[in-house]
Short mmCIF file of C-alpha atoms in Angstrom, two decimals:
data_model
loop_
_atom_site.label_atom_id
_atom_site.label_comp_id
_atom_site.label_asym_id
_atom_site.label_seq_id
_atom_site.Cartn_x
_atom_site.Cartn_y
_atom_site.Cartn_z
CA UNK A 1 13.11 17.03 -16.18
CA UNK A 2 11.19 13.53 -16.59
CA UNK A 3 13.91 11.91 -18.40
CA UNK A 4 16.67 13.21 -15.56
CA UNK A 5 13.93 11.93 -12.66
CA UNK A 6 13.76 8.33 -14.78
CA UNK A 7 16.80 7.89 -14.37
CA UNK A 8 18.04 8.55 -11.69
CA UNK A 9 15.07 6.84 -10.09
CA UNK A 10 16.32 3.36 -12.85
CA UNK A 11 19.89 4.02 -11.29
CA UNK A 12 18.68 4.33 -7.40
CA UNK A 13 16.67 0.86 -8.45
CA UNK A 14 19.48 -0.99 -9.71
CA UNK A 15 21.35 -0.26 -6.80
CA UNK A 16 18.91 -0.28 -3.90
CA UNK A 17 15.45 -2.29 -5.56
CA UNK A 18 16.82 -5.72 -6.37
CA UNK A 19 17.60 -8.53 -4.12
CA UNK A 20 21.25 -7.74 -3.81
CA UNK A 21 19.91 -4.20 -2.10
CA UNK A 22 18.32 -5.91 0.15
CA UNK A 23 20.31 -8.35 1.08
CA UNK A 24 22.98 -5.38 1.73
CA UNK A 25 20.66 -3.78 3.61
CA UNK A 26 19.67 -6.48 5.89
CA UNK A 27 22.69 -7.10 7.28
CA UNK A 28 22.35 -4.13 9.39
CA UNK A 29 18.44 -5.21 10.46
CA UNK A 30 17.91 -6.27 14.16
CA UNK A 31 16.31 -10.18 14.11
CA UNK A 32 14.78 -9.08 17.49
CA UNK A 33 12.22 -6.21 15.99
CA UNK A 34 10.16 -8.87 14.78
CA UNK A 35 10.58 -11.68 16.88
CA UNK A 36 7.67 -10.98 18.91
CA UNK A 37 4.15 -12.21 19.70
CA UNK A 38 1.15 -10.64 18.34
CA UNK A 39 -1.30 -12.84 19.53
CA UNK A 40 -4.39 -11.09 20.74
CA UNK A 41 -3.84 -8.00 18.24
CA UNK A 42 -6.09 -7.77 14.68
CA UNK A 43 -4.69 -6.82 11.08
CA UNK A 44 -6.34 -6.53 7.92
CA UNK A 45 -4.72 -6.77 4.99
CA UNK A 46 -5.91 -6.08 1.33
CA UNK A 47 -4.86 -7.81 -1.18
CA UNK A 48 -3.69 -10.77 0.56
CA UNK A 49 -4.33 -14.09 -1.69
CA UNK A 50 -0.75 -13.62 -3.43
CA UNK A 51 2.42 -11.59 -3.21
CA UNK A 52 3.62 -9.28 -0.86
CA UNK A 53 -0.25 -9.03 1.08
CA UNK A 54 0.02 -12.61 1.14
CA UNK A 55 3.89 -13.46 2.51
CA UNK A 56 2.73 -10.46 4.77
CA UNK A 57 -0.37 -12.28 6.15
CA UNK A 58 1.98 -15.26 6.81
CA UNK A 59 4.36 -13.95 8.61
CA UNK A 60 2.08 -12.07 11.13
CA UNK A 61 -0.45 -15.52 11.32
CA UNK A 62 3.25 -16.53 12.01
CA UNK A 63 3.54 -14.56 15.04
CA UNK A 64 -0.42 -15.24 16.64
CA UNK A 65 -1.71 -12.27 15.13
CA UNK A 66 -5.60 -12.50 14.21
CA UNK A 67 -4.98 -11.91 10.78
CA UNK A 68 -8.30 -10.46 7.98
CA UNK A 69 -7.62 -11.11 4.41
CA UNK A 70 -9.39 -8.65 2.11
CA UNK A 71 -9.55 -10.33 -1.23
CA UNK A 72 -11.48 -9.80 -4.98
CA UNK A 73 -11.45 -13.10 -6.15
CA UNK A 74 -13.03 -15.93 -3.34
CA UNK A 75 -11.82 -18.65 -5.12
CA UNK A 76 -7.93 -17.72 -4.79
CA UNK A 77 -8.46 -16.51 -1.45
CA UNK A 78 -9.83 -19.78 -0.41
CA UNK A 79 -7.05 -21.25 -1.45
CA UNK A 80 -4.72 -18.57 0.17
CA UNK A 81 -6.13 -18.67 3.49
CA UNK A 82 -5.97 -22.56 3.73
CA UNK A 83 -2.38 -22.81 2.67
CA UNK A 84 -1.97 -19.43 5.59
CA UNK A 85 -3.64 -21.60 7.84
CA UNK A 86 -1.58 -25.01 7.38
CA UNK A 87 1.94 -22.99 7.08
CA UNK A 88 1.85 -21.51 10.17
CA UNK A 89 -0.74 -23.69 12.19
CA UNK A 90 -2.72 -20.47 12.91
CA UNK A 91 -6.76 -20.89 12.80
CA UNK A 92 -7.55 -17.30 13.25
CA UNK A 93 -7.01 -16.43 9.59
CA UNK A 94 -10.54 -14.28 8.63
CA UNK A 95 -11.94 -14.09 4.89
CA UNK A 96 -13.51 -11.18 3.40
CA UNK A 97 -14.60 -10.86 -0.26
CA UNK A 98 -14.52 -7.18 -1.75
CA UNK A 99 -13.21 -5.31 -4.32
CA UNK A 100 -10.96 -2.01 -4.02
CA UNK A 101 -12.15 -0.58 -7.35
CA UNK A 102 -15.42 -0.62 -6.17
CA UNK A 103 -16.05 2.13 -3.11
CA UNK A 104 -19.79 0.89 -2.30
CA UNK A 105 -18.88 -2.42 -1.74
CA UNK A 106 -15.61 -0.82 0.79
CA UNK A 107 -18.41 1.32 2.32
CA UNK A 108 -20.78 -1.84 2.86
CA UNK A 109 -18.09 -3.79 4.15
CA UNK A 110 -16.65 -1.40 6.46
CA UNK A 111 -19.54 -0.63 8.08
CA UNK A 112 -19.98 -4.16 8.68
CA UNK A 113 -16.67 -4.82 9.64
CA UNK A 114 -16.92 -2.02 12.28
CA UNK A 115 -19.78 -3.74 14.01
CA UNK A 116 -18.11 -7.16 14.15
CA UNK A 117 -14.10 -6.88 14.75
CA UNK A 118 -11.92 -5.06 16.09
CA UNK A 119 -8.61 -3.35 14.22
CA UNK A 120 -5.04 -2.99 15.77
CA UNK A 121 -3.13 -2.35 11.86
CA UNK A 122 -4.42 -2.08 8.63
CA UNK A 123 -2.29 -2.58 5.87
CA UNK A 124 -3.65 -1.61 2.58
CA UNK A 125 -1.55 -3.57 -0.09
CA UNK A 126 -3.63 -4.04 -2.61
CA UNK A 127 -2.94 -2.08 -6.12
CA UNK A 128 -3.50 -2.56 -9.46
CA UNK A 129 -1.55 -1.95 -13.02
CA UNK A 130 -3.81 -1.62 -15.57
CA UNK A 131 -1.70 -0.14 -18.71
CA UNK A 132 -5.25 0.86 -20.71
CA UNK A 133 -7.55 3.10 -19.78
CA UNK A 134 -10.26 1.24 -18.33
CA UNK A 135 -13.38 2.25 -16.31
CA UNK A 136 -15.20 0.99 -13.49
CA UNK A 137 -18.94 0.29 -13.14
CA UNK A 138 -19.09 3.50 -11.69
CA UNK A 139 -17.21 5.42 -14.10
CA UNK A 140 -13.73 5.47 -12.25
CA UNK A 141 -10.37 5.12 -14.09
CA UNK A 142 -9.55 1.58 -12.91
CA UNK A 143 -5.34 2.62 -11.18
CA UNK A 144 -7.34 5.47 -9.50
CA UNK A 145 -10.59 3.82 -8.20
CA UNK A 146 -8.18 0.94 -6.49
CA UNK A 147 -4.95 2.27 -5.33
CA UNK A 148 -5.85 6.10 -4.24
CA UNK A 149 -9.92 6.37 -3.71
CA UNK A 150 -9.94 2.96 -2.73
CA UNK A 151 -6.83 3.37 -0.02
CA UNK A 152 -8.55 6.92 0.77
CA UNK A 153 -12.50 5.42 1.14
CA UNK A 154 -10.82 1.76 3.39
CA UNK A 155 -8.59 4.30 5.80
CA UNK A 156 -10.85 6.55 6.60
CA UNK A 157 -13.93 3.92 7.02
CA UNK A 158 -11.55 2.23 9.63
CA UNK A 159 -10.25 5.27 11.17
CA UNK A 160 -13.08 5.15 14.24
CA UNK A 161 -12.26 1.55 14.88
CA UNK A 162 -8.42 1.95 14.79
CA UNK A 163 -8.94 5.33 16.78
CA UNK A 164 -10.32 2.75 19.91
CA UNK A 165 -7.05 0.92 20.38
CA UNK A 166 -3.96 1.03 21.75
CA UNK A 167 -0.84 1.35 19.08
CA UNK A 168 -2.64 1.02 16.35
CA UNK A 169 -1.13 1.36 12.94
CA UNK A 170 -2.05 1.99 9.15
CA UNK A 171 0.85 0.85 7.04
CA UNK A 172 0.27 1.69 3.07
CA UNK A 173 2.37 -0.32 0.23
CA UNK A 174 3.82 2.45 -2.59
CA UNK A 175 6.11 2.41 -4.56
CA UNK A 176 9.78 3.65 -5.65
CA UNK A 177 8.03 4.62 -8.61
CA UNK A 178 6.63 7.39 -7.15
CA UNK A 179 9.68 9.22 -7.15
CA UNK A 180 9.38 10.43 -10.52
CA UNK A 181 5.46 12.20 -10.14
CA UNK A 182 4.98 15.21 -8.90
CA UNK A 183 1.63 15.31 -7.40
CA UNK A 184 -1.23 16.17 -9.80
CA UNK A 185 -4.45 17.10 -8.69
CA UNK A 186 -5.49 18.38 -11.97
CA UNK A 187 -6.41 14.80 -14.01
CA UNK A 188 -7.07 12.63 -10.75
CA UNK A 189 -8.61 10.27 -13.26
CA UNK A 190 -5.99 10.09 -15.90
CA UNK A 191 -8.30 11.36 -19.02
CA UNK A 192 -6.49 13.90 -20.88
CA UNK A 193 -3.32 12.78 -23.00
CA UNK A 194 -1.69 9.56 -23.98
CA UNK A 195 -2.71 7.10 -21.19
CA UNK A 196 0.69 5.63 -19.71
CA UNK A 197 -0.21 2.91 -17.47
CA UNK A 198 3.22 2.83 -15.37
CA UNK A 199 3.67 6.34 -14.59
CA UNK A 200 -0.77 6.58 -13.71
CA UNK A 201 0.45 4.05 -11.16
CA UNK A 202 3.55 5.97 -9.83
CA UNK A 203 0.94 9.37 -9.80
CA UNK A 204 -1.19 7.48 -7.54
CA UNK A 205 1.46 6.13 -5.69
CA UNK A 206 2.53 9.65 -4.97
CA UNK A 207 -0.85 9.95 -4.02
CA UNK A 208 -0.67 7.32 -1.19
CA UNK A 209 2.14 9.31 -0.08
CA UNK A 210 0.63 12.11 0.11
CA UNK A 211 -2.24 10.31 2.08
CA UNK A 212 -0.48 9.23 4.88
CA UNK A 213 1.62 12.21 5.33
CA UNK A 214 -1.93 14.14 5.65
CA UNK A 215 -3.80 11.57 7.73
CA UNK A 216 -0.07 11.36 10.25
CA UNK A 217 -1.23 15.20 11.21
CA UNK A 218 -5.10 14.79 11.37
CA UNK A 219 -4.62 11.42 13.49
CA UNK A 220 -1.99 11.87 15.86
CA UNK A 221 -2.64 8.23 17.91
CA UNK A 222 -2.45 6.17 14.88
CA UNK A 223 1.06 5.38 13.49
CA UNK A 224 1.26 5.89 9.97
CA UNK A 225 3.85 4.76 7.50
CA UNK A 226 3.88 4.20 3.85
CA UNK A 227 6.47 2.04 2.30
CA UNK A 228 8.48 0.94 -0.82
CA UNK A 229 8.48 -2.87 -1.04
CA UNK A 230 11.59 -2.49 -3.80
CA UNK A 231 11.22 -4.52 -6.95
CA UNK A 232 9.83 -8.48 -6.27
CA UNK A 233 8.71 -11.06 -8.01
CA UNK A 234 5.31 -10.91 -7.94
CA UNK A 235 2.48 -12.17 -9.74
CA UNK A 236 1.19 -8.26 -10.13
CA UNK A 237 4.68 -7.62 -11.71
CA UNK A 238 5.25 -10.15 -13.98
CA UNK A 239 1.41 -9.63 -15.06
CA UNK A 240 1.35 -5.79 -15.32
CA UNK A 241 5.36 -5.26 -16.28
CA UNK A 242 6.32 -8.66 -18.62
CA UNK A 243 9.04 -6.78 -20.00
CA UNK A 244 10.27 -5.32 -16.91
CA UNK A 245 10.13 -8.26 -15.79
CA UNK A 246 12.09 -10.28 -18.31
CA UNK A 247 14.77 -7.81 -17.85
CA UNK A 248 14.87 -7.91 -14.33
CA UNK A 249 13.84 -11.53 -13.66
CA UNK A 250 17.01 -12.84 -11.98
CA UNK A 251 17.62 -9.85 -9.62
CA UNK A 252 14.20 -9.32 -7.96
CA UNK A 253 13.56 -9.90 -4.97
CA UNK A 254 11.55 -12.69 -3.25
CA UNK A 255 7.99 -12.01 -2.26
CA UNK A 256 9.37 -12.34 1.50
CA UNK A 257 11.93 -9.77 1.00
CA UNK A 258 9.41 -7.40 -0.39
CA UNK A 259 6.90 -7.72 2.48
CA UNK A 260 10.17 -7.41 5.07
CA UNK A 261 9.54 -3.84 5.90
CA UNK A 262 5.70 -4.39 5.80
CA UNK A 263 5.69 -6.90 8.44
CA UNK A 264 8.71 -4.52 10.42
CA UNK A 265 6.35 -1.94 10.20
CA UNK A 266 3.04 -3.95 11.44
CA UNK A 267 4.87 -5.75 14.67
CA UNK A 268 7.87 -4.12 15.40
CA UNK A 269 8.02 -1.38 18.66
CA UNK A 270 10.73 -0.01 16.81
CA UNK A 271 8.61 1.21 13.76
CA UNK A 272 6.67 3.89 16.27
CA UNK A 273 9.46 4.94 17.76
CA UNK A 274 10.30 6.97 14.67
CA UNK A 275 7.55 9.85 13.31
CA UNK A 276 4.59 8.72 11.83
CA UNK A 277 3.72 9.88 8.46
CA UNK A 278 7.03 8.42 6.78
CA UNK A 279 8.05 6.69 3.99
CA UNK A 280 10.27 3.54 4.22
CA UNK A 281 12.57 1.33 2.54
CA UNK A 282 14.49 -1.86 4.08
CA UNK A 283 13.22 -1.16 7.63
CA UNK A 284 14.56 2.79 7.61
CA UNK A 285 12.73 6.25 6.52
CA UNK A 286 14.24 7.31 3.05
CA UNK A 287 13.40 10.95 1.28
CA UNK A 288 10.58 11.11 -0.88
CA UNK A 289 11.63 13.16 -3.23
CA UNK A 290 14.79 12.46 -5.63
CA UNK A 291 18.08 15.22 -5.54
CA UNK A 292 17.04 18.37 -8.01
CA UNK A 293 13.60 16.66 -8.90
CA UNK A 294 10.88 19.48 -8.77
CA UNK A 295 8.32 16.84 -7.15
CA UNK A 296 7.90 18.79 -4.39
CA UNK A 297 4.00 20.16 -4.27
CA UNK A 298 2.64 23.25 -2.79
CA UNK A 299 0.34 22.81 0.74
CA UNK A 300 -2.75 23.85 -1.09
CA UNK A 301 -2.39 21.13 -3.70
CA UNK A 302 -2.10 18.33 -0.92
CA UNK A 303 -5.03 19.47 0.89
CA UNK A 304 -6.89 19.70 -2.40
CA UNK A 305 -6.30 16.09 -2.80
CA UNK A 306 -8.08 15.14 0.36
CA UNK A 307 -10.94 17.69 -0.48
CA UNK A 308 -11.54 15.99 -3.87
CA UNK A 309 -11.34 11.98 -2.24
CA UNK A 310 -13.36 13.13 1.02
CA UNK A 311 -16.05 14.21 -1.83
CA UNK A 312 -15.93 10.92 -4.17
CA UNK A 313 -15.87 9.00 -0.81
CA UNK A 314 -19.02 10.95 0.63
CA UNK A 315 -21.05 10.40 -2.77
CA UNK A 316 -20.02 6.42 -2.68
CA UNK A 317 -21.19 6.44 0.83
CA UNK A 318 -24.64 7.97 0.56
CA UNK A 319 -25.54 5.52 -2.29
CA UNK A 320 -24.44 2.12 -0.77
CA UNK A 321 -26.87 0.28 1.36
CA UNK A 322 -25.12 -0.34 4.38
#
């Protein structure tokens, strides 16, 4: 049934992912969701020196928000936060160096960022695409150590200091893509057959789903949503997907149409009106599972998931030096 899930997911895309679904579906968004102030209220935000995490730090800095970039490389971030800062005349733009592939260095800074700040939203955006597999220092496929253990390890550091506020949100980027995984707990780490770099990212993007749907019933005074951004031009897309990106070049969206829901979701009172634990798309909760798809997973297999990440996260915390 992969080839049927493909495509129906490629068709869905076509229709719904580019800029043209987007713009069809904005004409039925409401300006005033996010035409509000946020001043006084913190956000973190990984991956935030380019694409989506960045046009989503902007447009909260936009609104007053005290906004904390979570970046790998200091030297783009630098950059990013300075041209955050002069955009939208907001000095309460926040650095912080560390990398999601690396789970000591999310413990350290957690625990350090705990101490210091306080949280209203986190927004974990950052993900990676790498199409070989490739290992970490500490042994972790690369896709899994940033986009699911990483996720899983940042969330649940932050949990306490989200759990202390009022409204506070955790708002996770996925992907359409996971539409066509079914939840495998069996090869978390993507080592037995042909390594396929696309579809290891739309297993762990299944994952994030997964995730929040779990954390929406352990946490029920934290709004959780996970969301599909559609398909945008972004540096991470044009890197990790050339040819996909050839193709689709001149339909994709714009980085600011991709973080639309993202932002809807981080300032908007309309966002926890609805349950938490969903999955979005252009500012509404969409199925996540495709028509006739078999993606569905047993319970079991979804709290397995958050057995095996609560243990990698426990061993990662007991050898960083906090």
């Amino acid at each position: 049934m992969s080839w049927y899930r493909n495509a129906v997911w490629f068709v869905k895309g076509l229709r719904e992912y580019t800029r043209s679904g987007y713009e069809s579906a904005s004409k039925h968004f409401n300006p005033a969701d996010v035409e509000v102030n946020v001043a006084g209220r913190s956000f973190l935000v990984t991956g935030a020196n380019s694409g989506i995490g960045k046009a989503t730090a902007t447009e909260i800095a936009r609104r007053g928000g005290t906004v904390h970039l979570v970046c790998r490389n200091k030297e783009r971030a630098e950059v990013a936060k300075g041209e955050i800062v002069t955009e939208t005349g907001n000095p309460n733009i926040f650095l912080h160096i560390v990398d999601i592939s690396n789970p000591k260095e999310i413990w350290n800074f957690a625990e350090k960022f705990k101490n210091e700040h306080k949280l209203n939203v986190l927004i974990n955006n950052a993900g990676c695409m790498v199409n070989n597999r490739e290992l970490t220092e500490d042994g972790l496929e690369k896709n899994f150590a940033t986009n699911t253990l990483g996720t899983y390890i940042l969330t649940t550091a932050l949990l306490p200091l989200l759990e202390k506020e009022a409204d506070a949100r955790v708002i996770t980027v996925s992907s359409g893509g996971m539409l066509v995984q079914k939840l495998n707990i069996t090869d978390l780490q993507s080592g037995n057959g042909t390594f396929d770099g696309t579809m290891v990212y739309a297993q762990n993007k299944r994952q994030q789903v997964v995730l929040t749907e779990q954390w929406a019933k352990a946490h029920r005074n934290i709004h959780f949503s996970v969301m599909h951004p559609g398909w945008a031009d972004t540096p991470a897309v044009r890197s990790a997907m050339p040819d996909f990106y050839q193709k689709m070049k001149n339909t994709l969206r714009t980085e600011a149409q991709g973080a639309d829901t993202v932002v809807w979701l981080a300032v908007s009172s309309e966002a926890t009106k609805l349950p938490s634990g969903l999955f979005f798309q252009d500012r509404q909760p969409v199925p996540t599972h495709l028509p006739l798809a078999s993606t569905h997973s047993p319970p079991e297999d979804e709290e397995k998931l958050m057995e095996v990440l609560e243990e990698f996260s426990q061993k990662f915390k007991s050898t960083s030096s906090g």
